[in-house]
Amino acid sequence: MKFWIGVAVAFGAAAATAAFVDFDYFFFAAYTVLMFVMLATAWNILGGYAGYVNFGTPAFFGLGAYTAAVLYKAFALPLGLQIAAAALMSGLLGLVAGLLTLRLRGIFFAIATIALTVIMETLFINWRYAGGATGLQLLRPPPMAPFESYIKMLFVLMVGMALASIALARYVERSWLGRGLRALRDSEEAAESSGVPTLKLKVFACTLSGALMGACGAPMPMYLSFIEPASTFNLNYAVGALASPMIGGTAHWLGPVIGALVLSSLQQLVTVTISNEMNVLVVGVLLVFFVVVAPDGILGLLKRIFSRK
Amino acid sequence: MSGELLFEAVLFGVLLGGFYAAVSMGLSVSFGLLDVPHVAHPAMMVLGAYCTWLLVGFGLDPIVAGVVLMPAFFLLGVALYRFYYEAFERRGSEAAVRGIAFFFGLALIIEVGLMLGFGVDQRMVEAAYIGRSLSFGEIRLPMRTLVVFGAALVLTAGLTLYMSKTFTGRAIKAVAQDEPALRLMGANPVRIKQWAFGIATAVAAVAGAMLIIIGPVEPGMDRVYIGRTFAVVVLAGLGSMTGTVAAGLLLGVTESIVLIHPDLGASWAPAVSFLLLLIVLGARPQGLFGR
Amino acid sequence: MKIRNLLAVGFGLLFSALAAAQQGPIKIGMSMPQTGPLGAGGQAALVALRMWVEDVNAKGGLLGRKVEFIVYDDQTNPALTPAIYTKLLDVDKVDLLIAPYGTVPTAPIMPLVKQRDLLLMGNFSFQVNHTVKHDKWFNNSPWNNAASWSDGFIGAGQKLGAKSIAFLAADQEFAQNLANGARELAQKAGLKTVYNQNYPPTTTDFSAMIRGIRAAKPDMVFVMSYPNDSVAIVRAVNEIGVGDSVKIFGGGMVGLQFTPIMTNLGSSLNGIVNYNSYVPGIKYPGIEEFLQRYAKKAAEAKVDPLGFYLPPFNYAIGQMLEQAINGTKSIDQKKLAEYLHTHELHTIVGPIKYGPDGEWANPRVVQAQFRDVTDKNMDQFRQPGKQVVIYPPQYKTGDVVAPFEKARGK
């Protein structure tokens, strides 16, 4: 119950901010941070709960973005339907990729996800209708009522989507699905022999994870009014989605949220202050630091601090 | 597409494939044999390329520079493995996931370090054999690829001999196959693995020298090679040295043929390598020569 | 009476000066790619912009106010630019905007500037306004559309009697835009396309493609490549050769304008006909002096010291703003835009006049052939003669030496 109150409060706060605050920069920056919250949460469903590292976040995210862009260009589809279609496509990709490679060990799945990203990027570079290598410029429609500004609408939308993904991740974590995933993460062989349907669970997690990443990518073409392959399939999405749960903590749904909030906000700050290659260094150092020193992430550190009392 | 063009493409593919094999050799040891998810291996190679560039600035030949770097990189590899072992391998299987993340972070740090130290411009080296080519009738082969192929052959032969003829070499293979047995025989597996990782990193240094001979380098280059090296190692079958050569050649020739194909063309060449990887993973995950 | 008038005028002046001073500096803001694929060019461009800010402030600023320049690094990542530009507008409260270098970082901010009806000075981007159609956009690059870009090269080839053409283009935004325009032009000119290849940006080895081109025996080879690829292509050509049929080679190779690359490639450049925005010998007013000063600053900043490509144009952006502000005596977006639409501006890259779409009304892409270039000599490029201008006619210093293999001295 507490959780749902929290969700309502968060969403209410977001809506209020959109209604009364007139500070565009906040909304642009916050959109990016929230995007990473959603990506990290989605990543963690497979990466944290099941223990399968996915380097291919850009493949799912990018496929979602391009699905939305192409459908918008072809049919002027409204944003809600774009998101649904994107989730479907990326979920399908997750399903197929999962079936193909989740039978193997974790590292093979990880490499396969890199392969996915390259193949996706090549596909879209070669598809002239979607803009090819030159990219596609899109004219935004007017924002839907009651919003007057498009970016405010996107902000509230992303808050909603992030909250929905968190709720989904929490549900998975607490249900038998989560228990099964944890079992196979700790020892796949033991889980198999106890009758846990490991392959089905893994594929499910991969599909869900992919679908959420795709949905997250769908509003991106509208955010930028522009889409092109190199920046859409950028490795930074892979890094952010992976590093945030590692920093925040992978065992609990709150971990990716904290990790993404910390990391992405830090990155936003660095972009407008120190503002250069330091950005990548920050992520790299934080990742290594947390992975080595605090394997349970910020959440783990907090637990240790509070349990000492 | 003429027969002559195809022949040239295959020939060139073989030369390029030798290079890919050499580049993946180190990963074959560190990942194939030791099971370390070393996604930072290409970053080490790029680091080696930049160090080569520095030494060439002092007047050394690039290949010589690569060899000179080997001891330093060996020590670096030993230290790196030691750190990885203490921080991750020791702590059990759950830490394996974090091991991957660790190497990823390391690769990023190396990348940025190079950017900060050398700037974003590309670096290239000069040597007598860079820029000239050997002609056989209508066929002209760039000397730099020939030199690198030669170096790759020497490296592969050397490493294979080492692994099969020397004591430590065989111990490395043994530790990959049956660690408890090795322990029972009194050898310290951790020290052997350390040594192996050191060798793998030293090999990465030479691979870096080859990289900068083949073409200019820039800090972000490791990303392209993560896919290529892992594709070769997986195609080969983990731990097989000869397999790495065969897989490297296969990859090189495939890429080369796709490059000249009128329909597929250059746009699809890198994706084809990854498609190959996915097919192998799906159909025959133990690779061509795997155990 | 006269003294009272004088006093009144004097006080009036004093008060306006005080008022102007109290208004604070004029803030100009932008993001510039300083890392990522466009980072090397962006850093050089930044040196030039900072030079302009210094020069203007040394002269007393604009309208009596100092110019303050705020710049962030967008890492060539278009996902960052909307946030950066809204920060510039809402937090830093800048008065005027300049676009980042390149199309990719610029495209996402077009709707923003249109929505807020702001002036935006474009920076070497390509047709980024043609969907949004903003009336306060002024792009500074010597081309306006793809066709105008390749005119010189294709025309030169035709003059040499070329009947067939090969295209080699990077699978990236700028090169592809160019390639599409060039292919159209070639078709109109009746040239037969015998080879047409797009390569992925990560390609490091072009031997296969050069071989393919040679096998196709074209009369002209039009290359559209980025710095890394341009280097690899030049090397491959030197190693493998494109065959005796080729009369003219080059056209759209980015990177061959950057000093470190030119110096490193040395004599392998000979014979290549390539575009540039400026080569020594072209008499734009103030350009020589600018380049000398730039060389010193660039050396300190560790970027391209010869700076023929982007820096003069970035300095010119500043000059255009300066002229518009001084001409209208205001920083009002509408008035400045009107001024820029209706006046010819005088810059160190020559006179600039804008068409209604915000692009140069008269494109001025220079095509020049590398001749007599020696190895390992950076200073040789400061002298005219190493790049012989073959197009446009008003700056021409020589004719193309063909065929290509002969011009290379091989």
PDB file of N, CA and C in Angstrom, chain A residues 44-113:
ATOM      1  N   ASN A  44      17.480  -4.188 -15.150  1.00  0.00           N
ATOM      2  CA  ASN A  44      17.676  -4.956 -13.938  1.00  0.00           C
ATOM      3  C   ASN A  44      16.788  -6.198 -13.863  1.00  0.00           C
ATOM      4  N   ILE A  45      15.690  -6.182 -14.598  1.00  0.00           N
ATOM      5  CA  ILE A  45      14.797  -7.344 -14.555  1.00  0.00           C
ATOM      6  C   ILE A  45      15.539  -8.589 -15.031  1.00  0.00           C
ATOM      7  N   LEU A  46      16.362  -8.402 -16.074  1.00  0.00           N
ATOM      8  CA  LEU A  46      17.144  -9.532 -16.549  1.00  0.00           C
ATOM      9  C   LEU A  46      18.527  -9.557 -15.898  1.00  0.00           C
ATOM     10  N   GLY A  47      19.124  -8.373 -15.779  1.00  0.00           N
ATOM     11  CA  GLY A  47      20.497  -8.310 -15.318  1.00  0.00           C
ATOM     12  C   GLY A  47      20.647  -8.537 -13.828  1.00  0.00           C
ATOM     13  N   GLY A  48      19.780  -7.899 -13.057  1.00  0.00           N
ATOM     14  CA  GLY A  48      19.898  -7.999 -11.616  1.00  0.00           C
ATOM     15  C   GLY A  48      19.212  -9.238 -11.068  1.00  0.00           C
ATOM     16  N   TYR A  49      17.959  -9.439 -11.472  1.00  0.00           N
ATOM     17  CA  TYR A  49      17.203 -10.554 -10.922  1.00  0.00           C
ATOM     18  C   TYR A  49      17.719 -11.888 -11.437  1.00  0.00           C
ATOM     19  N   ALA A  50      18.037 -11.961 -12.738  1.00  0.00           N
ATOM     20  CA  ALA A  50      18.435 -13.250 -13.304  1.00  0.00           C
ATOM     21  C   ALA A  50      19.930 -13.392 -13.446  1.00  0.00           C
ATOM     22  N   GLY A  51      20.642 -12.282 -13.420  1.00  0.00           N
ATOM     23  CA  GLY A  51      22.085 -12.355 -13.511  1.00  0.00           C
ATOM     24  C   GLY A  51      22.635 -12.447 -14.920  1.00  0.00           C
ATOM     25  N   TYR A  52      21.860 -12.091 -15.921  1.00  0.00           N
ATOM     26  CA  TYR A  52      22.338 -12.122 -17.297  1.00  0.00           C
ATOM     27  C   TYR A  52      22.616 -10.700 -17.768  1.00  0.00           C
ATOM     28  N   VAL A  53      23.884 -10.411 -18.021  1.00  0.00           N
ATOM     29  CA  VAL A  53      24.280  -9.053 -18.369  1.00  0.00           C
ATOM     30  C   VAL A  53      23.942  -8.755 -19.824  1.00  0.00           C
ATOM     31  N   ASN A  54      23.233  -7.642 -20.021  1.00  0.00           N
ATOM     32  CA  ASN A  54      22.821  -7.241 -21.360  1.00  0.00           C
ATOM     33  C   ASN A  54      23.597  -5.997 -21.784  1.00  0.00           C
ATOM     34  N   PHE A  55      24.470  -6.143 -22.785  1.00  0.00           N
ATOM     35  CA  PHE A  55      25.187  -4.979 -23.299  1.00  0.00           C
ATOM     36  C   PHE A  55      24.410  -4.305 -24.406  1.00  0.00           C
ATOM     37  N   GLY A  56      23.291  -4.870 -24.771  1.00  0.00           N
ATOM     38  CA  GLY A  56      22.612  -4.425 -25.982  1.00  0.00           C
ATOM     39  C   GLY A  56      21.412  -3.529 -25.760  1.00  0.00           C
ATOM     40  N   THR A  57      21.400  -2.793 -24.652  1.00  0.00           N
ATOM     41  CA  THR A  57      20.282  -1.868 -24.425  1.00  0.00           C
ATOM     42  C   THR A  57      20.003  -0.995 -25.641  1.00  0.00           C
ATOM     43  N   PRO A  58      21.035  -0.461 -26.326  1.00  0.00           N
ATOM     44  CA  PRO A  58      20.749   0.390 -27.487  1.00  0.00           C
ATOM     45  C   PRO A  58      19.924  -0.318 -28.548  1.00  0.00           C
ATOM     46  N   ALA A  59      20.098  -1.654 -28.698  1.00  0.00           N
ATOM     47  CA  ALA A  59      19.341  -2.359 -29.740  1.00  0.00           C
ATOM     48  C   ALA A  59      17.844  -2.264 -29.455  1.00  0.00           C
ATOM     49  N   PHE A  60      17.455  -2.507 -28.210  1.00  0.00           N
ATOM     50  CA  PHE A  60      16.031  -2.484 -27.868  1.00  0.00           C
ATOM     51  C   PHE A  60      15.496  -1.065 -27.848  1.00  0.00           C
ATOM     52  N   PHE A  61      16.292  -0.180 -27.240  1.00  0.00           N
ATOM     53  CA  PHE A  61      15.900   1.217 -27.152  1.00  0.00           C
ATOM     54  C   PHE A  61      15.753   1.815 -28.546  1.00  0.00           C
ATOM     55  N   GLY A  62      16.758   1.559 -29.378  1.00  0.00           N
ATOM     56  CA  GLY A  62      16.774   2.113 -30.731  1.00  0.00           C
ATOM     57  C   GLY A  62      15.656   1.549 -31.594  1.00  0.00           C
ATOM     58  N   LEU A  63      15.393   0.258 -31.462  1.00  0.00           N
ATOM     59  CA  LEU A  63      14.308  -0.334 -32.245  1.00  0.00           C
ATOM     60  C   LEU A  63      12.987   0.326 -31.866  1.00  0.00           C
ATOM     61  N   GLY A  64      12.803   0.569 -30.580  1.00  0.00           N
ATOM     62  CA  GLY A  64      11.595   1.256 -30.130  1.00  0.00           C
ATOM     63  C   GLY A  64      11.495   2.652 -30.715  1.00  0.00           C
ATOM     64  N   ALA A  65      12.624   3.375 -30.673  1.00  0.00           N
ATOM     65  CA  ALA A  65      12.623   4.738 -31.199  1.00  0.00           C
ATOM     66  C   ALA A  65      12.288   4.757 -32.684  1.00  0.00           C
ATOM     67  N   TYR A  66      12.919   3.850 -33.434  1.00  0.00           N
ATOM     68  CA  TYR A  66      12.679   3.837 -34.874  1.00  0.00           C
ATOM     69  C   TYR A  66      11.277   3.363 -35.228  1.00  0.00           C
ATOM     70  N   THR A  67      10.762   2.388 -34.458  1.00  0.00           N
ATOM     71  CA  THR A  67       9.380   1.950 -34.692  1.00  0.00           C
ATOM     72  C   THR A  67       8.445   3.147 -34.584  1.00  0.00           C
ATOM     73  N   ALA A  68       8.640   3.911 -33.507  1.00  0.00           N
ATOM     74  CA  ALA A  68       7.787   5.082 -33.298  1.00  0.00           C
ATOM     75  C   ALA A  68       7.951   6.084 -34.434  1.00  0.00           C
ATOM     76  N   ALA A  69       9.204   6.341 -34.819  1.00  0.00           N
ATOM     77  CA  ALA A  69       9.461   7.347 -35.843  1.00  0.00           C
ATOM     78  C   ALA A  69       8.839   6.945 -37.177  1.00  0.00           C
ATOM     79  N   VAL A  70       9.042   5.685 -37.563  1.00  0.00           N
ATOM     80  CA  VAL A  70       8.526   5.230 -38.852  1.00  0.00           C
ATOM     81  C   VAL A  70       6.999   5.243 -38.868  1.00  0.00           C
ATOM     82  N   LEU A  71       6.385   4.782 -37.771  1.00  0.00           N
ATOM     83  CA  LEU A  71       4.923   4.780 -37.721  1.00  0.00           C
ATOM     84  C   LEU A  71       4.372   6.207 -37.752  1.00  0.00           C
ATOM     85  N   TYR A  72       5.117   7.126 -37.117  1.00  0.00           N
ATOM     86  CA  TYR A  72       4.681   8.511 -37.133  1.00  0.00           C
ATOM     87  C   TYR A  72       4.774   9.079 -38.546  1.00  0.00           C
ATOM     88  N   LYS A  73       5.874   8.744 -39.217  1.00  0.00           N
ATOM     89  CA  LYS A  73       6.076   9.270 -40.561  1.00  0.00           C
ATOM     90  C   LYS A  73       5.040   8.707 -41.525  1.00  0.00           C
ATOM     91  N   ALA A  74       4.721   7.391 -41.348  1.00  0.00           N
ATOM     92  CA  ALA A  74       3.837   6.743 -42.304  1.00  0.00           C
ATOM     93  C   ALA A  74       2.362   7.042 -42.041  1.00  0.00           C
ATOM     94  N   PHE A  75       1.979   7.008 -40.767  1.00  0.00           N
ATOM     95  CA  PHE A  75       0.551   7.098 -40.454  1.00  0.00           C
ATOM     96  C   PHE A  75       0.193   8.226 -39.508  1.00  0.00           C
ATOM     97  N   ALA A  76       1.168   9.049 -39.140  1.00  0.00           N
ATOM     98  CA  ALA A  76       0.924  10.105 -38.156  1.00  0.00           C
ATOM     99  C   ALA A  76       0.256   9.545 -36.904  1.00  0.00           C
ATOM    100  N   LEU A  77       0.713   8.382 -36.492  1.00  0.00           N
ATOM    101  CA  LEU A  77       0.161   7.699 -35.325  1.00  0.00           C
ATOM    102  C   LEU A  77       0.360   8.530 -34.069  1.00  0.00           C
ATOM    103  N   PRO A  78      -0.638   8.592 -33.193  1.00  0.00           N
ATOM    104  CA  PRO A  78      -0.460   9.330 -31.931  1.00  0.00           C
ATOM    105  C   PRO A  78       0.536   8.628 -31.023  1.00  0.00           C
ATOM    106  N   LEU A  79       1.108   9.402 -30.127  1.00  0.00           N
ATOM    107  CA  LEU A  79       2.226   8.942 -29.317  1.00  0.00           C
ATOM    108  C   LEU A  79       1.897   7.672 -28.519  1.00  0.00           C
ATOM    109  N   GLY A  80       0.699   7.591 -27.983  1.00  0.00           N
ATOM    110  CA  GLY A  80       0.322   6.426 -27.191  1.00  0.00           C
ATOM    111  C   GLY A  80       0.455   5.136 -27.986  1.00  0.00           C
ATOM    112  N   LEU A  81      -0.036   5.162 -29.224  1.00  0.00           N
ATOM    113  CA  LEU A  81       0.050   3.968 -30.067  1.00  0.00           C
ATOM    114  C   LEU A  81       1.494   3.687 -30.467  1.00  0.00           C
ATOM    115  N   GLN A  82       2.263   4.766 -30.679  1.00  0.00           N
ATOM    116  CA  GLN A  82       3.679   4.581 -31.010  1.00  0.00           C
ATOM    117  C   GLN A  82       4.369   3.798 -29.902  1.00  0.00           C
ATOM    118  N   ILE A  83       4.085   4.185 -28.668  1.00  0.00           N
ATOM    119  CA  ILE A  83       4.737   3.527 -27.533  1.00  0.00           C
ATOM    120  C   ILE A  83       4.342   2.059 -27.479  1.00  0.00           C
ATOM    121  N   ALA A  84       3.052   1.799 -27.687  1.00  0.00           N
ATOM    122  CA  ALA A  84       2.591   0.408 -27.654  1.00  0.00           C
ATOM    123  C   ALA A  84       3.284  -0.412 -28.731  1.00  0.00           C
ATOM    124  N   ALA A  85       3.347   0.142 -29.944  1.00  0.00           N
ATOM    125  CA  ALA A  85       3.986  -0.574 -31.047  1.00  0.00           C
ATOM    126  C   ALA A  85       5.459  -0.813 -30.758  1.00  0.00           C
ATOM    127  N   ALA A  86       6.111   0.191 -30.201  1.00  0.00           N
ATOM    128  CA  ALA A  86       7.536   0.077 -29.893  1.00  0.00           C
ATOM    129  C   ALA A  86       7.766  -1.027 -28.870  1.00  0.00           C
ATOM    130  N   ALA A  87       6.923  -1.047 -27.838  1.00  0.00           N
ATOM    131  CA  ALA A  87       7.052  -2.082 -26.809  1.00  0.00           C
ATOM    132  C   ALA A  87       6.893  -3.462 -27.430  1.00  0.00           C
ATOM    133  N   LEU A  88       5.931  -3.564 -28.337  1.00  0.00           N
ATOM    134  CA  LEU A  88       5.685  -4.841 -29.004  1.00  0.00           C
ATOM    135  C   LEU A  88       6.915  -5.297 -29.787  1.00  0.00           C
ATOM    136  N   MET A  89       7.461  -4.400 -30.611  1.00  0.00           N
ATOM    137  CA  MET A  89       8.605  -4.755 -31.449  1.00  0.00           C
ATOM    138  C   MET A  89       9.816  -5.151 -30.617  1.00  0.00           C
ATOM    139  N   SER A  90      10.133  -4.332 -29.625  1.00  0.00           N
ATOM    140  CA  SER A  90      11.311  -4.632 -28.818  1.00  0.00           C
ATOM    141  C   SER A  90      11.093  -5.856 -27.948  1.00  0.00           C
ATOM    142  N   GLY A  91       9.860  -6.051 -27.539  1.00  0.00           N
ATOM    143  CA  GLY A  91       9.559  -7.258 -26.778  1.00  0.00           C
ATOM    144  C   GLY A  91       9.786  -8.492 -27.638  1.00  0.00           C
ATOM    145  N   LEU A  92       9.363  -8.379 -28.886  1.00  0.00           N
ATOM    146  CA  LEU A  92       9.557  -9.475 -29.842  1.00  0.00           C
ATOM    147  C   LEU A  92      11.051  -9.754 -30.017  1.00  0.00           C
ATOM    148  N   LEU A  93      11.821  -8.682 -30.153  1.00  0.00           N
ATOM    149  CA  LEU A  93      13.269  -8.835 -30.287  1.00  0.00           C
ATOM    150  C   LEU A  93      13.838  -9.542 -29.071  1.00  0.00           C
ATOM    151  N   GLY A  94      13.370  -9.159 -27.897  1.00  0.00           N
ATOM    152  CA  GLY A  94      13.820  -9.788 -26.662  1.00  0.00           C
ATOM    153  C   GLY A  94      13.467 -11.265 -26.654  1.00  0.00           C
ATOM    154  N   LEU A  95      12.279 -11.578 -27.121  1.00  0.00           N
ATOM    155  CA  LEU A  95      11.832 -12.972 -27.158  1.00  0.00           C
ATOM    156  C   LEU A  95      12.739 -13.801 -28.056  1.00  0.00           C
ATOM    157  N   VAL A  96      12.934 -13.316 -29.271  1.00  0.00           N
ATOM    158  CA  VAL A  96      13.737 -14.061 -30.237  1.00  0.00           C
ATOM    159  C   VAL A  96      15.184 -14.195 -29.764  1.00  0.00           C
ATOM    160  N   ALA A  97      15.754 -13.076 -29.346  1.00  0.00           N
ATOM    161  CA  ALA A  97      17.146 -13.106 -28.877  1.00  0.00           C
ATOM    162  C   ALA A  97      17.278 -14.035 -27.687  1.00  0.00           C
ATOM    163  N   GLY A  98      16.308 -13.967 -26.801  1.00  0.00           N
ATOM    164  CA  GLY A  98      16.342 -14.813 -25.620  1.00  0.00           C
ATOM    165  C   GLY A  98      16.303 -16.283 -25.974  1.00  0.00           C
ATOM    166  N   LEU A  99      15.374 -16.652 -26.846  1.00  0.00           N
ATOM    167  CA  LEU A  99      15.269 -18.047 -27.244  1.00  0.00           C
ATOM    168  C   LEU A  99      16.565 -18.547 -27.872  1.00  0.00           C
ATOM    169  N   LEU A 100      17.186 -17.668 -28.672  1.00  0.00           N
ATOM    170  CA  LEU A 100      18.403 -18.066 -29.367  1.00  0.00           C
ATOM    171  C   LEU A 100      19.587 -18.269 -28.432  1.00  0.00           C
ATOM    172  N   THR A 101      19.734 -17.376 -27.472  1.00  0.00           N
ATOM    173  CA  THR A 101      21.011 -17.349 -26.758  1.00  0.00           C
ATOM    174  C   THR A 101      20.956 -17.595 -25.261  1.00  0.00           C
ATOM    175  N   LEU A 102      19.774 -17.577 -24.665  1.00  0.00           N
ATOM    176  CA  LEU A 102      19.757 -17.715 -23.218  1.00  0.00           C
ATOM    177  C   LEU A 102      19.991 -19.148 -22.764  1.00  0.00           C
ATOM    178  N   ARG A 103      20.065 -20.036 -23.746  1.00  0.00           N
ATOM    179  CA  ARG A 103      20.393 -21.417 -23.384  1.00  0.00           C
ATOM    180  C   ARG A 103      21.846 -21.534 -22.988  1.00  0.00           C
ATOM    181  N   LEU A 104      22.656 -20.519 -23.417  1.00  0.00           N
ATOM    182  CA  LEU A 104      24.087 -20.587 -23.182  1.00  0.00           C
ATOM    183  C   LEU A 104      24.451 -19.850 -21.909  1.00  0.00           C
ATOM    184  N   ARG A 105      25.735 -19.824 -21.655  1.00  0.00           N
ATOM    185  CA  ARG A 105      26.171 -19.134 -20.443  1.00  0.00           C
ATOM    186  C   ARG A 105      26.049 -17.638 -20.558  1.00  0.00           C
ATOM    187  N   GLY A 106      26.110 -16.982 -19.418  1.00  0.00           N
ATOM    188  CA  GLY A 106      25.890 -15.545 -19.361  1.00  0.00           C
ATOM    189  C   GLY A 106      26.750 -14.736 -20.297  1.00  0.00           C
ATOM    190  N   ILE A 107      28.044 -15.056 -20.382  1.00  0.00           N
ATOM    191  CA  ILE A 107      28.923 -14.228 -21.180  1.00  0.00           C
ATOM    192  C   ILE A 107      28.558 -14.300 -22.669  1.00  0.00           C
ATOM    193  N   PHE A 108      28.048 -15.447 -23.106  1.00  0.00           N
ATOM    194  CA  PHE A 108      27.653 -15.576 -24.502  1.00  0.00           C
ATOM    195  C   PHE A 108      26.441 -14.729 -24.795  1.00  0.00           C
ATOM    196  N   PHE A 109      25.527 -14.701 -23.836  1.00  0.00           N
ATOM    197  CA  PHE A 109      24.371 -13.835 -24.014  1.00  0.00           C
ATOM    198  C   PHE A 109      24.832 -12.386 -24.123  1.00  0.00           C
ATOM    199  N   ALA A 110      25.784 -12.008 -23.263  1.00  0.00           N
ATOM    200  CA  ALA A 110      26.266 -10.627 -23.277  1.00  0.00           C
ATOM    201  C   ALA A 110      26.860 -10.268 -24.630  1.00  0.00           C
ATOM    202  N   ILE A 111      27.685 -11.163 -25.175  1.00  0.00           N
ATOM    203  CA  ILE A 111      28.290 -10.859 -26.480  1.00  0.00           C
ATOM    204  C   ILE A 111      27.231 -10.822 -27.561  1.00  0.00           C
ATOM    205  N   ALA A 112      26.257 -11.744 -27.462  1.00  0.00           N
ATOM    206  CA  ALA A 112      25.192 -11.756 -28.471  1.00  0.00           C
ATOM    207  C   ALA A 112      24.448 -10.424 -28.477  1.00  0.00           C
ATOM    208  N   THR A 113      24.290  -9.813 -27.286  1.00  0.00           N
ATOM    209  CA  THR A 113      23.578  -8.533 -27.257  1.00  0.00           C
ATOM    210  C   THR A 113      24.372  -7.435 -27.950  1.00  0.00           C
TER     211      THR A 113
END
